[in-house]
Tab-separated table of C-alpha atoms and ligand atoms in Angstrom:
chain	number	residue	atom	x	y	z
A	24	MET	CA	140.670	49.565	284.661
A	25	GLU	CA	140.847	47.293	281.624
A	26	TYR	CA	143.757	44.826	281.656
A	27	GLU	CA	144.494	45.446	285.312
A	28	ILE	CA	147.363	43.300	286.566
A	29	ASP	CA	146.906	42.136	290.150
A	30	GLN	CA	149.111	43.776	292.753
A	31	THR	CA	151.276	40.728	293.534
A	32	LEU	CA	152.043	40.141	289.856
A	33	LEU	CA	152.701	43.820	289.308
A	34	GLU	CA	155.225	43.852	292.136
A	35	ARG	CA	156.969	40.799	290.651
A	36	LEU	CA	156.963	42.581	287.305
A	37	ARG	CA	158.412	45.766	288.809
A	38	SER	CA	161.245	43.880	290.478
A	39	ALA	CA	162.000	41.604	287.509
A	40	GLN	CA	165.614	41.586	286.320
A	41	HIS	CA	165.128	39.307	283.334
A	42	ALA	CA	162.094	39.005	281.112
A	43	LEU	CA	161.373	36.714	278.193
A	44	VAL	CA	158.614	37.588	275.745
A	45	LEU	CA	157.468	34.848	273.376
A	46	THR	CA	155.478	36.248	270.477
A	47	GLY	CA	153.404	34.551	267.806
A	48	ALA	CA	151.346	35.515	264.774
A	49	GLY	CA	148.753	37.370	266.900
A	50	MET	CA	151.461	39.923	267.707
A	51	SER	CA	151.578	40.956	264.050
A	52	ALA	CA	147.847	40.692	263.344
A	53	GLU	CA	147.199	44.378	264.040
A	54	SER	CA	149.979	45.268	261.600
A	55	GLY	CA	147.921	43.607	258.870
A	56	ILE	CA	149.724	40.266	258.700
A	57	PRO	CA	147.284	37.342	258.949
A	58	THR	CA	147.709	34.711	261.656
A	59	PHE	CA	147.914	31.007	260.825
A	60	ARG	CA	145.206	29.267	262.816
A	61	ASP	CA	142.431	31.811	263.356
A	62	ALA	CA	139.247	30.443	261.765
A	63	GLN	CA	138.278	32.395	258.582
A	64	THR	CA	141.232	34.800	258.542
A	65	GLY	CA	144.127	32.438	259.353
A	66	ILE	CA	146.511	31.418	256.577
A	67	TRP	CA	145.941	27.693	257.258
A	68	ALA	CA	142.199	28.195	256.823
A	69	ARG	CA	142.874	28.985	253.144
A	70	TYR	CA	145.947	26.903	252.338
A	71	ARG	CA	147.267	23.503	253.309
A	72	PRO	CA	150.596	23.781	255.168
A	73	GLU	CA	151.899	20.551	253.641
A	74	GLU	CA	151.487	22.019	250.126
A	75	LEU	CA	153.394	25.216	250.875
A	76	ALA	CA	155.483	25.123	254.029
A	77	THR	CA	157.428	21.870	253.920
A	78	PRO	CA	160.678	20.815	252.195
A	79	GLU	CA	158.612	18.215	250.280
A	80	ALA	CA	156.289	20.926	248.940
A	81	PHE	CA	159.290	22.938	247.747
A	82	ALA	CA	160.854	19.888	246.086
A	83	ALA	CA	157.560	19.052	244.346
A	84	ASP	CA	156.758	22.552	243.085
A	85	PRO	CA	159.403	25.158	243.940
A	86	GLY	CA	157.793	27.810	241.718
A	87	ARG	CA	154.456	27.600	243.519
A	88	VAL	CA	156.083	27.848	246.942
A	89	TRP	CA	158.350	30.730	245.856
A	90	ARG	CA	155.406	32.689	244.391
A	91	TRP	CA	153.332	32.180	247.538
A	92	TYR	CA	156.175	33.469	249.684
A	93	GLU	CA	156.688	36.433	247.346
A	94	GLU	CA	153.067	37.440	248.012
A	95	ARG	CA	153.560	37.156	251.741
A	96	ARG	CA	156.833	39.092	251.501
A	97	GLU	CA	155.017	41.940	249.791
A	98	LYS	CA	152.587	42.166	252.715
A	99	VAL	CA	155.461	42.096	255.204
A	100	ARG	CA	157.342	44.849	253.337
A	101	GLN	CA	154.295	47.093	253.644
A	102	ALA	CA	153.634	46.294	257.325
A	103	ARG	CA	154.644	48.632	260.114
A	104	PRO	CA	154.964	47.926	263.855
A	105	HIS	CA	151.947	48.879	265.986
A	106	ALA	CA	151.684	50.361	269.472
A	107	GLY	CA	152.183	46.922	271.053
A	108	HIS	CA	155.562	46.468	269.334
A	109	GLU	CA	156.491	49.936	270.523
A	110	ALA	CA	155.400	49.166	274.074
A	111	LEU	CA	157.668	46.108	274.099
A	112	ALA	CA	160.587	48.192	272.840
A	113	ALA	CA	159.889	50.695	275.639
A	114	LEU	CA	159.771	47.900	278.249
A	115	GLU	CA	163.472	47.318	277.535
A	116	HIS	CA	164.138	50.568	279.368
A	117	LEU	CA	162.226	49.447	282.467
A	118	ILE	CA	163.374	45.841	282.832
A	119	PRO	CA	167.172	45.440	282.996
A	120	SER	CA	167.272	42.537	280.544
A	121	LEU	CA	164.446	41.759	278.165
A	122	THR	CA	164.644	39.159	275.419
A	123	ILE	CA	162.022	38.640	272.739
A	124	ALA	CA	161.801	35.170	271.189
A	125	THR	CA	159.520	35.459	268.209
A	126	GLN	CA	157.917	32.861	265.985
A	127	ASN	CA	157.189	35.668	263.542
A	128	VAL	CA	159.289	36.029	260.428
A	129	ASP	CA	158.452	39.667	259.658
A	130	GLY	CA	161.130	41.635	261.532
A	131	LEU	CA	158.558	43.991	263.098
A	132	HIS	CA	160.065	43.828	266.606
A	133	GLN	CA	163.426	44.989	265.252
A	134	GLN	CA	161.681	47.719	263.221
A	135	ALA	CA	160.045	48.947	266.429
A	136	GLY	CA	163.471	49.241	268.057
A	137	SER	CA	163.675	46.108	270.213
A	138	ALA	CA	167.357	45.286	270.607
A	139	ARG	CA	167.408	41.651	271.646
A	140	VAL	CA	165.203	39.625	269.308
A	141	ILE	CA	165.618	35.911	268.697
A	142	GLU	CA	164.061	34.769	265.424
A	143	LEU	CA	163.009	31.195	266.150
A	144	HIS	CA	161.474	30.581	262.721
A	145	GLY	CA	163.796	32.678	260.551
A	146	ASN	CA	162.960	35.768	258.515
A	147	ILE	CA	160.795	35.801	255.404
A	148	LEU	CA	162.674	38.714	253.840
A	149	ARG	CA	165.907	36.717	253.745
A	150	SER	CA	166.651	33.908	251.301
A	151	LYS	CA	168.991	30.956	251.516
A	152	CYS	CA	170.273	28.127	249.321
A	153	SER	CA	167.955	25.105	249.327
A	154	VAL	CA	170.941	22.731	249.389
A	155	THR	CA	173.668	24.376	251.465
A	156	HIS	CA	171.403	26.672	253.558
A	157	ARG	CA	173.925	29.489	253.113
A	158	PRO	CA	172.358	32.970	253.058
A	159	ILE	CA	171.758	34.452	249.593
A	160	SER	CA	172.137	38.223	249.279
A	161	SER	CA	169.456	40.485	247.838
A	162	GLU	CA	172.097	41.805	245.371
A	163	TRP	CA	172.441	38.321	243.874
A	164	LEU	CA	168.673	37.928	243.643
A	165	LYS	CA	168.339	41.260	241.816
A	166	ASP	CA	170.659	40.122	239.056
A	167	VAL	CA	169.320	36.632	238.349
A	168	THR	CA	166.058	35.415	236.893
A	169	GLY	CA	164.058	32.325	237.733
A	170	CYS	CA	161.162	31.317	239.887
A	171	PRO	CA	162.771	30.556	242.211
A	172	PRO	CA	166.135	32.066	241.246
A	173	PRO	CA	169.171	29.767	241.239
A	174	SER	CA	171.540	29.527	244.203
A	175	PRO	CA	175.037	31.005	243.833
A	176	TYR	CA	176.479	28.121	245.863
A	177	ASN	CA	175.271	24.882	244.350
A	178	ALA	CA	174.351	23.842	240.801
A	179	LYS	CA	171.259	22.008	242.043
A	180	GLY	CA	170.409	24.633	244.648
A	181	LEU	CA	167.602	27.167	244.422
A	182	ALA	CA	166.827	30.257	246.463
A	183	ARG	CA	164.220	29.587	249.145
A	184	PRO	CA	162.904	31.737	251.972
A	185	ASP	CA	165.011	31.613	255.125
A	186	VAL	CA	162.158	30.361	257.294
A	187	VAL	CA	161.664	27.156	259.258
A	188	TRP	CA	159.205	24.837	257.548
A	189	PHE	CA	157.205	22.019	259.109
A	190	GLY	CA	159.512	19.050	259.572
A	191	GLU	CA	162.643	21.230	259.822
A	192	VAL	CA	164.675	21.954	262.925
A	193	LEU	CA	164.982	25.442	264.375
A	194	PRO	CA	168.331	27.271	264.097
A	195	GLN	CA	170.276	25.762	267.009
A	196	ASP	CA	171.754	29.065	268.233
A	197	ALA	CA	168.345	30.708	268.344
A	198	LEU	CA	166.790	27.830	270.247
A	199	ASP	CA	169.696	27.550	272.716
A	200	THR	CA	169.606	31.285	273.448
A	201	ALA	CA	165.837	31.265	273.887
A	202	MET	CA	165.982	28.263	276.231
A	203	ALA	CA	168.701	29.908	278.303
A	204	ALA	CA	166.563	33.069	278.525
A	205	ALA	CA	163.570	30.934	279.589
A	206	ARG	CA	165.547	29.252	282.369
A	207	ASN	CA	166.898	32.579	283.551
A	208	CYS	CA	163.867	34.882	283.470
A	209	ASP	CA	161.726	36.083	286.404
A	210	ILE	CA	158.796	36.883	284.159
A	211	CYS	CA	157.668	35.392	280.891
A	212	PHE	CA	155.030	36.862	278.587
A	213	SER	CA	153.346	34.758	275.933
A	214	VAL	CA	151.749	37.060	273.370
A	215	GLY	CA	149.535	36.146	270.426
A	216	THR	CA	150.325	32.479	270.023
A	217	THR	CA	148.098	29.386	270.133
A	218	SER	CA	151.000	27.650	271.932
A	219	LEU	CA	150.604	24.593	269.721
A	220	VAL	CA	153.820	24.555	267.717
A	221	GLN	CA	156.883	23.034	269.337
A	222	PRO	CA	159.509	23.707	270.490
A	223	ALA	CA	158.490	27.387	270.848
A	224	ALA	CA	155.373	26.471	272.835
A	225	SER	CA	157.443	24.865	275.557
A	226	LEU	CA	159.502	28.000	276.306
A	227	PRO	CA	156.947	29.598	278.693
A	228	LEU	CA	156.551	26.258	280.484
A	229	LEU	CA	160.319	25.958	280.832
A	230	ALA	CA	160.371	29.482	282.282
A	231	LYS	CA	157.641	28.573	284.754
A	232	GLN	CA	159.422	25.380	285.805
A	233	HIS	CA	162.412	27.570	286.625
A	234	GLY	CA	160.385	29.890	288.822
A	235	ALA	CA	159.187	32.623	286.445
A	236	ILE	CA	155.691	34.028	286.577
A	237	LEU	CA	153.746	33.609	283.386
A	238	LEU	CA	151.519	36.265	281.818
A	239	GLU	CA	149.504	35.520	278.703
A	240	ILE	CA	148.151	38.119	276.276
A	241	ASN	CA	145.588	36.786	273.827
A	242	PRO	CA	141.944	37.583	273.036
A	243	VAL	CA	141.047	33.908	273.612
A	244	ASP	CA	142.132	30.945	275.726
A	245	THR	CA	144.996	28.829	274.409
A	246	ALA	CA	146.779	25.598	275.240
A	247	LEU	CA	148.866	27.614	277.706
A	248	SER	CA	146.135	29.549	279.509
A	249	ALA	CA	145.623	27.081	282.357
A	250	GLN	CA	149.315	27.436	283.282
A	251	ALA	CA	149.376	31.231	283.231
A	252	ASP	CA	149.549	33.220	286.480
A	253	GLY	CA	147.891	36.191	284.792
A	254	ARG	CA	145.855	36.562	281.607
A	255	LEU	CA	145.156	39.761	279.712
A	256	ARG	CA	142.272	38.945	277.404
A	257	GLY	CA	142.616	41.260	274.456
A	258	PRO	CA	144.669	42.322	271.459
A	259	ALA	CA	148.419	42.759	271.796
A	260	SER	CA	148.457	46.511	271.101
A	261	SER	CA	146.159	47.666	273.906
A	262	ALA	CA	147.180	44.950	276.386
A	263	LEU	CA	150.912	45.676	276.025
A	264	GLN	CA	150.339	49.410	276.296
A	265	ALA	CA	148.419	48.713	279.504
A	266	VAL	CA	151.321	46.628	280.867
A	267	LEU	CA	153.722	49.461	280.090
A	268	GLN	CA	151.518	52.062	281.792
A	269	GLN	CA	151.056	49.953	284.915
A	270	LEU	CA	154.769	49.286	285.119
A	271	ARG	CA	155.481	52.995	284.793
A	272	GLY	CA	152.769	53.727	287.330
A	273	THR	CA	150.970	56.006	284.898
A	274	ALA	CA	147.821	53.896	284.511
B	321	APR	N1	146.575	40.172	269.679
B	321	APR	C1	146.995	39.074	270.350
B	321	APR	N2	146.714	37.818	269.955
B	321	APR	C2	145.972	37.667	268.842
B	321	APR	C3	145.504	38.766	268.092
B	321	APR	C4	145.832	40.068	268.554
B	321	APR	N3	145.445	41.169	267.909
B	321	APR	N4	144.795	38.278	267.025
B	321	APR	C5	144.845	36.931	267.119
B	321	APR	N5	145.549	36.553	268.212
B	321	APR	C6	145.881	35.219	268.685
B	321	APR	C7	144.910	34.120	268.332
B	321	APR	O1	143.859	34.043	269.300
B	321	APR	C8	145.813	32.897	268.352
B	321	APR	O2	145.885	32.347	269.658
B	321	APR	O3	147.096	34.859	268.054
B	321	APR	C9	147.199	33.449	267.978
B	321	APR	C10	147.682	33.096	266.600
B	321	APR	O4	147.965	31.733	266.571
B	321	APR	P1	148.598	30.994	265.303
B	321	APR	O5	147.945	31.491	264.064
B	321	APR	O6	148.548	29.530	265.592
B	321	APR	O7	150.094	31.531	265.294
B	321	APR	P2	151.370	30.991	266.079
B	321	APR	O8	150.993	30.430	267.394
B	321	APR	O9	152.361	32.083	266.034
B	321	APR	O10	151.836	29.819	265.126
B	321	APR	C11	153.071	29.183	265.366
B	321	APR	O11	152.866	27.918	263.348
B	321	APR	O12	152.355	27.672	261.078
B	321	APR	C12	153.341	27.908	262.014
B	321	APR	O13	155.447	28.746	261.543
B	321	APR	C13	154.134	29.159	261.804
B	321	APR	O14	155.273	30.512	263.469
B	321	APR	C14	154.049	29.886	263.131
B	321	APR	C15	153.719	28.753	264.094
């Protein structure tokens, strides 16, 4: 069978009480949202991160950054969860406590029905004030003009996407909750991430240090692969469906 999980791992998976699933851009690839670092198709193959995804880039040319994010938002609005997102939502009914910590900013896990989702890098569909970082409502944005629109909270503030840029810290609550889940889990999945961007990349290692088994789902090897106890070499949709079937015993 394709994506067969070995018997010892499967038994650990069946008896797991707590699971942590770290997801990255590869999780959303089959929903039509490009990854960042894949050669040819990745976003950073076409654009330079420092010109678009840093506070300095926004300060230098807020209009350019806002327009670029508006294009990405449009793609995200049209995207729908795929069978892999649905498989993860279904896993919540088989494992007593399952937490997803995602680096993705597209909300697709929540759309698929996953209940406990930690957004490590924010959410592209939300906006916040560039000075105070307070959330800005979509009602406000509908009624004002500007590229970017002004902030309601600060005369010098502008609306910016509520995402974590290079050089910025992650929301503390999100990181604390994800780290607690990593320390507490019996099984950790790493799905569709190159495992290069910190601190997210260290979560599976933290889980492993605390005794969890580590399963990686990715079509190719990553910085994490050598540490993984099991590797499913393929796209998130079919590999996660296979995990679900084996856990249910229907494979
Ligand atoms: N299924 C599973 N994995 C896939 C798929 C797929 N269908 N397609 C591609 N991948 C894998 C790639 O092999 C790669 O390892 O997804 C990974 C995508 O890696 P990145 O583009 O580096 O994305 P990610 O690791 O999430 O990036 C982390 O970097 O630029 C920042 O803030 C951005 O959150 C992002 C962070």
